Coordinates of C-alpha atoms in Angstrom, one line a residue:
M1 CA 49.9 176.2 25.8
S2 CA 51.0 179.2 23.4
E3 CA 49.9 179.6 19.2
H4 CA 52.9 180.9 17.4
F5 CA 52.9 183.1 14.2
D6 CA 55.7 184.6 12.1
V7 CA 53.4 188.2 12.6
A8 CA 50.6 188.9 14.2
V9 CA 49.2 192.0 13.3
L10 CA 47.1 193.9 16.1
G11 CA 43.9 195.9 14.2
M12 CA 42.6 195.4 10.9
G13 CA 41.9 198.3 8.8
P14 CA 43.5 199.8 6.2
G15 CA 46.8 199.6 7.3
G16 CA 46.5 196.5 9.3
E17 CA 45.3 194.8 6.0
V18 CA 47.9 195.7 4.1
A19 CA 50.4 195.0 6.2
A20 CA 48.7 191.5 6.5
G21 CA 47.6 191.3 2.8
R22 CA 51.8 191.5 1.9
L23 CA 53.2 189.2 4.8
L24 CA 49.9 186.2 3.6
A25 CA 51.3 186.8 -0.3
A26 CA 55.0 186.6 0.8
G27 CA 54.1 183.1 3.1
K28 CA 54.1 184.4 6.9
R29 CA 52.1 182.7 9.1
V30 CA 50.4 185.5 10.4
A31 CA 47.7 186.0 12.9
V32 CA 44.6 189.3 12.6
L33 CA 43.5 190.3 15.4
E34 CA 40.2 192.8 15.9
Q35 CA 38.1 193.7 18.9
E36 CA 35.7 195.4 16.4
L37 CA 35.3 194.6 12.0
I38 CA 37.7 193.9 9.5
G39 CA 37.7 196.9 7.5
G40 CA 37.9 199.2 10.2
E41 CA 37.0 202.9 11.2
C42 CA 37.1 203.8 7.7
A43 CA 35.4 201.2 5.7
Y44 CA 32.2 201.3 8.4
W45 CA 31.7 204.6 9.9
A46 CA 34.0 207.1 7.9
C47 CA 35.9 207.2 4.3
V48 CA 33.7 204.5 2.6
P49 CA 30.4 205.9 4.1
S50 CA 31.2 209.3 4.2
K51 CA 32.0 209.9 0.7
T52 CA 29.3 207.6 -0.4
V53 CA 26.8 210.2 0.7
L54 CA 28.5 213.1 -0.2
R55 CA 28.7 211.9 -3.7
P56 CA 25.1 212.5 -4.3
V57 CA 25.6 216.1 -3.0
E58 CA 28.4 216.6 -5.3
A59 CA 26.7 215.0 -8.3
R60 CA 23.5 217.4 -8.0
T61 CA 26.0 220.3 -7.5
G62 CA 27.5 219.5 -11.1
V63 CA 24.0 219.2 -12.5
R64 CA 23.0 222.5 -11.3
R65 CA 26.1 224.0 -12.1
A66 CA 26.2 222.5 -15.8
A67 CA 24.6 224.5 -19.0
G68 CA 21.8 222.4 -20.4
T69 CA 20.9 220.2 -17.3
S70 CA 18.1 220.3 -14.8
G71 CA 16.1 218.6 -12.6
A72 CA 18.8 216.5 -10.2
E73 CA 17.5 216.3 -6.7
L74 CA 18.2 213.8 -3.7
D75 CA 16.9 210.3 -2.4
W76 CA 18.3 210.0 1.2
A77 CA 16.3 206.8 1.1
D78 CA 18.6 205.8 -1.5
A79 CA 21.7 207.3 -1.2
R80 CA 21.0 205.7 2.5
E81 CA 20.6 202.1 1.4
H82 CA 24.1 202.8 -1.0
R83 CA 26.0 203.6 1.8
D84 CA 24.7 200.7 4.1
V85 CA 26.0 198.3 1.2
M86 CA 29.6 200.7 0.5
A87 CA 29.7 199.7 4.1
R88 CA 28.8 195.9 4.2
G89 CA 26.2 196.4 6.4
L90 CA 28.9 196.6 9.3
D91 CA 29.3 192.9 8.3
D92 CA 32.7 191.5 7.6
S93 CA 32.1 188.0 8.0
A94 CA 33.7 187.9 4.0
Q95 CA 36.5 189.2 4.9
A96 CA 37.0 187.3 8.2
E97 CA 36.4 184.3 5.4
S98 CA 39.1 186.2 3.2
Y99 CA 41.5 186.1 5.0
T100 CA 40.9 182.5 6.7
D101 CA 41.2 181.2 2.8
Q102 CA 44.4 182.9 2.4
G103 CA 45.6 181.3 5.4
A104 CA 45.8 183.5 8.1
T105 CA 44.1 183.0 12.1
V106 CA 41.8 185.6 12.6
I107 CA 41.1 186.1 16.4
R108 CA 38.2 187.8 17.4
G109 CA 38.5 190.5 20.9
A110 CA 40.6 192.5 22.5
A111 CA 44.0 192.0 22.7
R112 CA 46.7 193.1 25.1
V113 CA 50.8 192.9 24.4
T114 CA 52.1 190.9 27.3
G115 CA 55.6 191.2 26.6
P116 CA 58.2 191.3 23.6
G117 CA 56.9 188.7 21.1
R118 CA 53.4 188.0 23.2
I119 CA 49.6 188.8 23.2
R120 CA 47.0 187.8 24.9
A121 CA 43.4 187.8 23.3
G122 CA 40.4 186.6 25.0
G123 CA 41.4 183.4 26.2
R124 CA 44.0 182.7 23.9
E125 CA 47.9 183.4 24.6
I126 CA 49.8 183.4 21.0
T127 CA 53.6 184.6 20.5
A128 CA 55.4 185.1 17.6
E129 CA 57.8 186.4 15.8
H130 CA 57.0 190.2 14.5
I131 CA 54.1 192.4 16.4
V132 CA 52.2 195.1 13.7
L133 CA 50.5 197.4 16.0
A134 CA 47.4 199.1 13.6
T135 CA 44.8 199.9 16.3
G136 CA 43.6 203.7 14.4
S137 CA 42.2 206.3 16.5
E138 CA 38.7 206.9 18.1
A139 CA 37.1 210.3 18.3
V140 CA 37.4 212.4 20.8
V141 CA 34.6 214.3 22.6
P142 CA 35.7 217.2 24.3
P143 CA 35.1 217.0 28.5
I144 CA 32.0 220.3 27.9
E145 CA 29.8 220.0 31.1
G146 CA 26.2 218.9 30.9
I147 CA 27.1 216.8 27.6
E148 CA 25.4 214.0 28.7
T149 CA 22.4 215.6 28.8
V150 CA 22.3 216.8 25.2
T151 CA 21.8 214.2 21.1
A152 CA 26.0 214.0 21.2
W153 CA 27.6 212.3 17.6
T154 CA 30.6 211.2 16.3
N155 CA 31.0 209.9 12.7
R156 CA 30.6 206.9 13.7
E157 CA 26.0 208.0 14.4
T158 CA 26.3 210.6 11.9
Y159 CA 27.5 207.8 9.0
T160 CA 25.0 205.1 10.3
T161 CA 21.6 207.4 10.9
R162 CA 18.7 206.6 9.6
D163 CA 17.3 209.6 9.6
L164 CA 18.5 213.1 9.3
P165 CA 17.9 215.8 11.9
G166 CA 16.5 219.2 10.9
R167 CA 19.0 221.0 12.6
A168 CA 22.9 220.0 13.8
V169 CA 25.1 221.8 15.1
V170 CA 28.7 220.7 14.1
V171 CA 31.5 221.3 16.0
G172 CA 35.3 221.4 14.5
G173 CA 36.0 223.3 11.7
G174 CA 39.1 220.3 10.5
A175 CA 38.2 217.6 7.4
V176 CA 35.6 215.9 9.5
G177 CA 33.8 219.1 10.9
V178 CA 33.8 220.7 6.9
E179 CA 32.7 217.0 5.7
T180 CA 29.9 216.3 8.1
A181 CA 28.6 220.2 7.7
T182 CA 28.9 219.8 3.6
F183 CA 27.0 216.4 4.0
L184 CA 24.0 217.2 6.6
A185 CA 23.7 220.9 4.5
G186 CA 23.3 219.0 1.2
Y187 CA 20.7 216.9 2.2
G188 CA 18.4 220.1 3.6
V189 CA 20.0 219.7 7.3
R190 CA 20.1 223.6 8.9
V191 CA 23.9 223.5 9.6
T192 CA 25.6 225.7 12.2
L193 CA 29.4 224.9 12.5
V194 CA 31.4 226.0 15.6
H195 CA 35.3 226.3 15.7
R196 CA 37.1 227.8 17.9
G197 CA 40.1 228.5 15.4
R198 CA 40.1 231.9 13.7
R199 CA 39.5 230.6 10.2
L200 CA 38.6 226.8 8.9
L201 CA 40.9 223.9 8.3
D202 CA 43.6 226.5 10.1
R203 CA 46.3 223.8 9.6
E204 CA 46.0 224.8 6.1
D205 CA 47.2 228.0 3.9
P206 CA 44.7 230.6 5.8
R207 CA 43.6 231.2 1.8
V208 CA 42.1 227.8 1.4
G209 CA 40.1 228.4 4.8
E210 CA 38.5 231.8 3.4
L211 CA 37.1 229.9 0.1
L212 CA 36.3 227.6 2.5
Q213 CA 33.8 229.7 4.2
G214 CA 32.5 231.3 1.2
H215 CA 31.2 227.9 -0.2
L216 CA 29.9 227.1 3.0
A217 CA 28.0 229.8 3.7
E218 CA 26.6 229.6 0.1
A219 CA 25.6 225.7 0.8
G220 CA 23.9 227.8 3.9
V221 CA 25.6 226.9 6.4
D222 CA 26.0 229.5 9.4
V223 CA 29.7 229.3 10.5
R224 CA 30.8 230.4 13.6
L225 CA 34.8 231.1 14.1
E226 CA 36.7 232.0 17.1
S227 CA 33.5 230.5 19.5
S228 CA 33.8 227.9 22.0
A229 CA 31.2 225.4 23.6
T230 CA 31.5 226.1 27.2
G231 CA 28.1 224.5 28.1
A232 CA 25.3 222.0 26.7
R233 CA 21.7 221.3 28.2
R234 CA 19.2 219.4 27.4
A235 CA 15.6 222.7 26.7
G236 CA 12.4 220.6 25.7
E237 CA 13.1 218.3 22.8
D238 CA 16.2 220.8 21.8
S239 CA 19.9 219.9 22.4
V240 CA 21.7 223.6 23.1
L241 CA 25.3 224.4 23.6
D242 CA 26.0 227.7 25.1
L243 CA 28.8 229.4 23.5
D244 CA 31.5 231.2 24.9
D245 CA 30.3 234.7 23.6
G246 CA 27.2 234.6 25.3
T247 CA 24.8 233.3 22.8
E248 CA 24.1 230.1 22.5
V249 CA 22.8 227.3 19.6
A250 CA 19.6 225.4 19.4
A251 CA 19.4 221.9 17.4
D252 CA 18.5 218.2 17.3
V253 CA 22.0 216.8 17.7
V254 CA 25.7 218.1 18.1
V255 CA 28.1 216.1 16.2
F256 CA 31.3 216.2 17.6
G257 CA 34.6 216.9 14.5
T258 CA 37.5 217.6 17.1
G259 CA 39.9 215.3 16.5
R260 CA 41.2 211.7 17.5
R261 CA 43.1 210.0 19.9
P262 CA 45.6 207.0 19.3
R263 CA 44.1 203.7 20.4
T264 CA 47.2 202.6 22.9
Q265 CA 44.7 202.8 26.0
G266 CA 45.5 199.3 27.8
L267 CA 47.4 197.8 24.7
G268 CA 50.2 197.5 26.5
C269 CA 52.8 197.8 23.7
E270 CA 55.5 199.5 26.4
E271 CA 55.5 195.8 28.1
A272 CA 57.4 195.0 24.3
G273 CA 59.2 198.1 24.1
A274 CA 57.5 200.5 22.6
R275 CA 58.1 204.3 24.2
L276 CA 54.4 206.6 23.6
G277 CA 54.1 210.5 22.6
E278 CA 52.1 213.0 24.7
H279 CA 49.2 211.8 23.1
G280 CA 49.4 208.3 23.3
E281 CA 50.8 207.9 19.7
V282 CA 53.5 205.0 19.6
L283 CA 56.3 206.5 18.1
V284 CA 58.2 204.7 15.3
D285 CA 61.3 205.1 13.6
E286 CA 61.7 205.8 9.1
H287 CA 61.1 201.8 8.8
C288 CA 57.9 202.1 11.4
R289 CA 59.9 200.1 14.1
A290 CA 58.2 200.8 17.6
A291 CA 61.3 198.4 19.6
Q292 CA 62.6 195.0 18.3
N293 CA 60.3 193.0 15.9
L294 CA 57.8 195.8 16.9
W295 CA 56.1 197.6 14.4
A296 CA 53.1 200.1 14.3
I297 CA 51.4 201.9 11.9
G298 CA 48.5 204.1 11.1
D299 CA 46.4 206.1 13.2
V300 CA 48.1 204.7 16.2
T301 CA 51.3 206.4 15.4
G302 CA 50.1 210.2 14.5
V303 CA 52.1 210.7 12.4
M304 CA 49.7 211.8 9.6
P305 CA 46.0 210.5 10.3
Y306 CA 45.0 209.7 6.6
T307 CA 44.2 206.5 5.7
H308 CA 46.5 206.4 2.6
V309 CA 49.4 206.9 4.9
A310 CA 48.0 203.7 6.7
K311 CA 48.4 201.8 4.2
Y312 CA 51.7 203.0 3.1
Q313 CA 53.0 202.8 6.2
G314 CA 51.4 198.8 6.3
R315 CA 53.8 198.3 3.1
I316 CA 57.1 200.0 4.6
A317 CA 56.7 197.7 8.1
A318 CA 55.7 195.0 5.7
D319 CA 58.8 195.2 3.8
A320 CA 60.6 195.8 6.8
I321 CA 60.0 192.3 8.3
L322 CA 60.1 190.7 5.1
G323 CA 64.4 191.7 4.5
R324 CA 63.3 194.5 2.5
P325 CA 63.6 197.8 4.3
R326 CA 63.2 201.2 2.5
P327 CA 62.7 204.6 4.8
A328 CA 59.1 205.9 5.1
G329 CA 58.9 209.9 3.4
Y330 CA 56.2 212.0 4.0
E331 CA 56.9 214.6 2.4
G332 CA 54.6 215.5 -0.5
I333 CA 51.8 213.3 1.1
P334 CA 47.9 214.3 -0.6
R335 CA 45.0 215.9 1.6
V336 CA 42.0 216.1 0.5
V337 CA 38.9 217.4 2.4
F338 CA 35.7 216.0 0.4
A339 CA 33.6 219.3 0.6
D340 CA 32.1 221.0 -2.0
P341 CA 34.0 221.9 -4.2
E342 CA 36.8 219.9 -2.8
I343 CA 39.8 221.3 -1.0
A344 CA 43.7 219.2 -1.7
A345 CA 46.6 220.4 -0.7
A346 CA 50.2 218.4 -0.4
G347 CA 53.6 219.6 1.3
L348 CA 54.4 223.0 3.3
T349 CA 52.4 225.9 3.8
G350 CA 54.2 229.9 3.3
E351 CA 54.3 229.4 7.5
Q352 CA 55.8 225.8 7.4
A353 CA 58.1 227.0 4.8
D354 CA 59.3 230.1 6.6
Q355 CA 59.6 228.5 9.9
R356 CA 62.0 225.9 8.1
G357 CA 63.8 228.8 6.8
I358 CA 62.9 228.2 3.0
R359 CA 62.9 231.9 0.7
T360 CA 60.0 231.2 -1.1
A361 CA 58.1 232.7 -3.9
A362 CA 54.2 231.9 -4.4
V363 CA 51.4 232.2 -6.9
E364 CA 48.0 231.8 -6.7
L365 CA 45.9 231.1 -9.9
D366 CA 42.1 231.9 -10.5
L367 CA 41.2 229.3 -12.6
A368 CA 38.2 230.8 -14.5
Q369 CA 40.4 233.8 -15.5
S370 CA 42.9 231.2 -16.9
L371 CA 41.7 228.2 -18.2
A372 CA 38.9 227.0 -20.5
R373 CA 38.4 223.9 -18.6
P374 CA 36.4 225.3 -15.8
W375 CA 33.8 227.0 -18.3
T376 CA 33.3 223.8 -20.2
Y377 CA 33.0 222.0 -17.0
E378 CA 29.8 224.6 -14.8
R379 CA 28.2 227.8 -15.6
E380 CA 29.8 230.4 -13.0
P381 CA 33.1 228.1 -12.7
R382 CA 34.8 228.5 -8.9
G383 CA 38.1 227.6 -8.3
H384 CA 41.8 228.7 -7.2
L385 CA 45.5 226.7 -7.2
G386 CA 47.8 228.4 -5.1
L387 CA 52.2 227.3 -5.5
L388 CA 54.7 227.4 -3.0
A389 CA 58.2 227.4 -4.5
D390 CA 62.0 227.1 -3.0
A391 CA 63.2 230.2 -4.6
D392 CA 67.0 229.0 -4.4
R393 CA 66.2 225.1 -5.2
K394 CA 63.7 225.8 -7.8
V395 CA 61.2 223.1 -7.0
L396 CA 57.8 222.9 -5.6
V397 CA 57.6 222.9 -2.0
G398 CA 54.0 223.5 -1.3
A399 CA 50.1 223.6 -3.3
W400 CA 46.5 224.1 -2.3
A401 CA 43.7 223.8 -5.0
V402 CA 40.0 224.4 -4.2
G403 CA 37.9 223.1 -7.3
P404 CA 35.8 220.8 -8.5
M405 CA 37.9 217.3 -8.5
A406 CA 41.1 219.0 -6.7
G407 CA 40.9 215.9 -5.2
E408 CA 42.1 214.3 -8.1
W409 CA 44.8 216.6 -10.0
I410 CA 46.6 217.4 -6.5
H411 CA 48.6 214.6 -7.0
Q412 CA 50.6 216.5 -10.3
A413 CA 52.0 218.7 -6.9
S414 CA 52.3 215.8 -5.2
L415 CA 54.7 214.0 -7.2
A416 CA 56.6 216.9 -7.9
I417 CA 57.0 217.7 -4.5
R418 CA 57.9 214.5 -3.6
T419 CA 60.5 214.0 -6.1
Q420 CA 61.7 217.2 -6.3
L421 CA 61.1 217.7 -10.1
P422 CA 62.7 220.9 -11.2
L423 CA 60.1 224.0 -11.7
D424 CA 61.7 223.7 -15.5
V425 CA 60.9 220.2 -15.9
L426 CA 57.4 221.1 -14.3
R427 CA 57.4 223.6 -17.1
D428 CA 57.9 221.6 -20.0
Q429 CA 55.1 219.3 -19.1
V430 CA 52.5 218.8 -21.9
A431 CA 48.9 218.8 -20.1
Q432 CA 45.6 217.8 -21.8
F433 CA 43.2 220.5 -23.5
P434 CA 40.8 221.5 -21.4
T435 CA 41.3 220.0 -18.6
Y436 CA 41.9 221.4 -14.7
H437 CA 45.7 220.2 -15.1
E438 CA 46.2 223.1 -17.5
A439 CA 46.4 225.2 -14.3
Y440 CA 50.0 224.2 -13.3
L441 CA 51.3 225.6 -16.5
A442 CA 49.5 228.9 -16.0
A443 CA 50.7 229.5 -12.1
L444 CA 54.1 228.4 -13.0
D445 CA 54.3 230.7 -16.0
E446 CA 53.3 233.5 -13.0
L447 CA 55.5 232.0 -10.4
D448 CA 58.9 234.2 -9.7
A449 CA 61.4 231.3 -9.1

């Protein structure tokens, strides 16, 4: 005999948690289904542990670059201990108990959608008025010949390791690869970063990749662009990658930051009417609806693979289920890479604006040449801000920043893009002195729009 619920949430990462919490607060009878750990990839193997171990690297840089300070050294054992605390020791029992206390039914194990409103999880059959798919994504390891012979890591091994390698090859020049290289190099690992593209972070403005490459080089990372692995092999204790330019690189581990794929294999969501895209993502409308009373949120949708987007979509789907539908909008959502210094962006790149036929005006500001704050913050200050405006509508359509705490102050651009604030309103903003936020006023003064 099946159990019936108002809503069943498959996958309890950040998006699933937001949706479930919102629905429970509204008095809905909710089943939450998770085959691994409540909290998902972000809490245990990605965002939380990675930013926890990256913070000491950033703090040491801050001490070394600030006038009148000295002596900052990293302690991997202590950082590792705090990382494990932040990742809850890979134990979600407190989270499970909390959901039970809120009235949810917690179901463990792999689940499969068997039809509209029907789910099989282990030996249990449940029905639900609404199903929310929040199964996330998984790391992709490219099919390199011989890969099984070397020590290969993804983010999971990287951010749960007890001992750091002496040498590492990081494959991939996107956000995961860059953060991984920053983390490992910061703790003294000799890092080679191999990327098949012509520049790092190649979905961002070209200038971002150029600045990033320089900062990674300063940190001791050997960056090899337009380079792909053609094979992998073991040579004694070394894990060796053969590259397509005829060279090779040897290390103790090979870390893959080569993208992620939506977790839809075996999910059965097509049985409930969902359609899948070319990469296996669940296709959704503006309300995160995949089919009648079937919803999908987070990485499984392939819309924007960020934790904050999953949480946003969790709110969108839950509100639609509760009879308060509102369309999701993805303009201006921030994209942050926690390198050293941080990299942040929002909105369109120049190339994307051109593809949309937008006539643009752009400006790049060297923060040290324009502001007081970089000089009060550190010796030999770093930082650049780029703005992109629609020259006809007189609104901001894109922005990027490379500099200390860029992930914090990109949100002014994000809000401006999202709300289409006129440039004249932005120019009338009064920024606290001395702060990095003043960069917007300085850049707007130079923007010909």
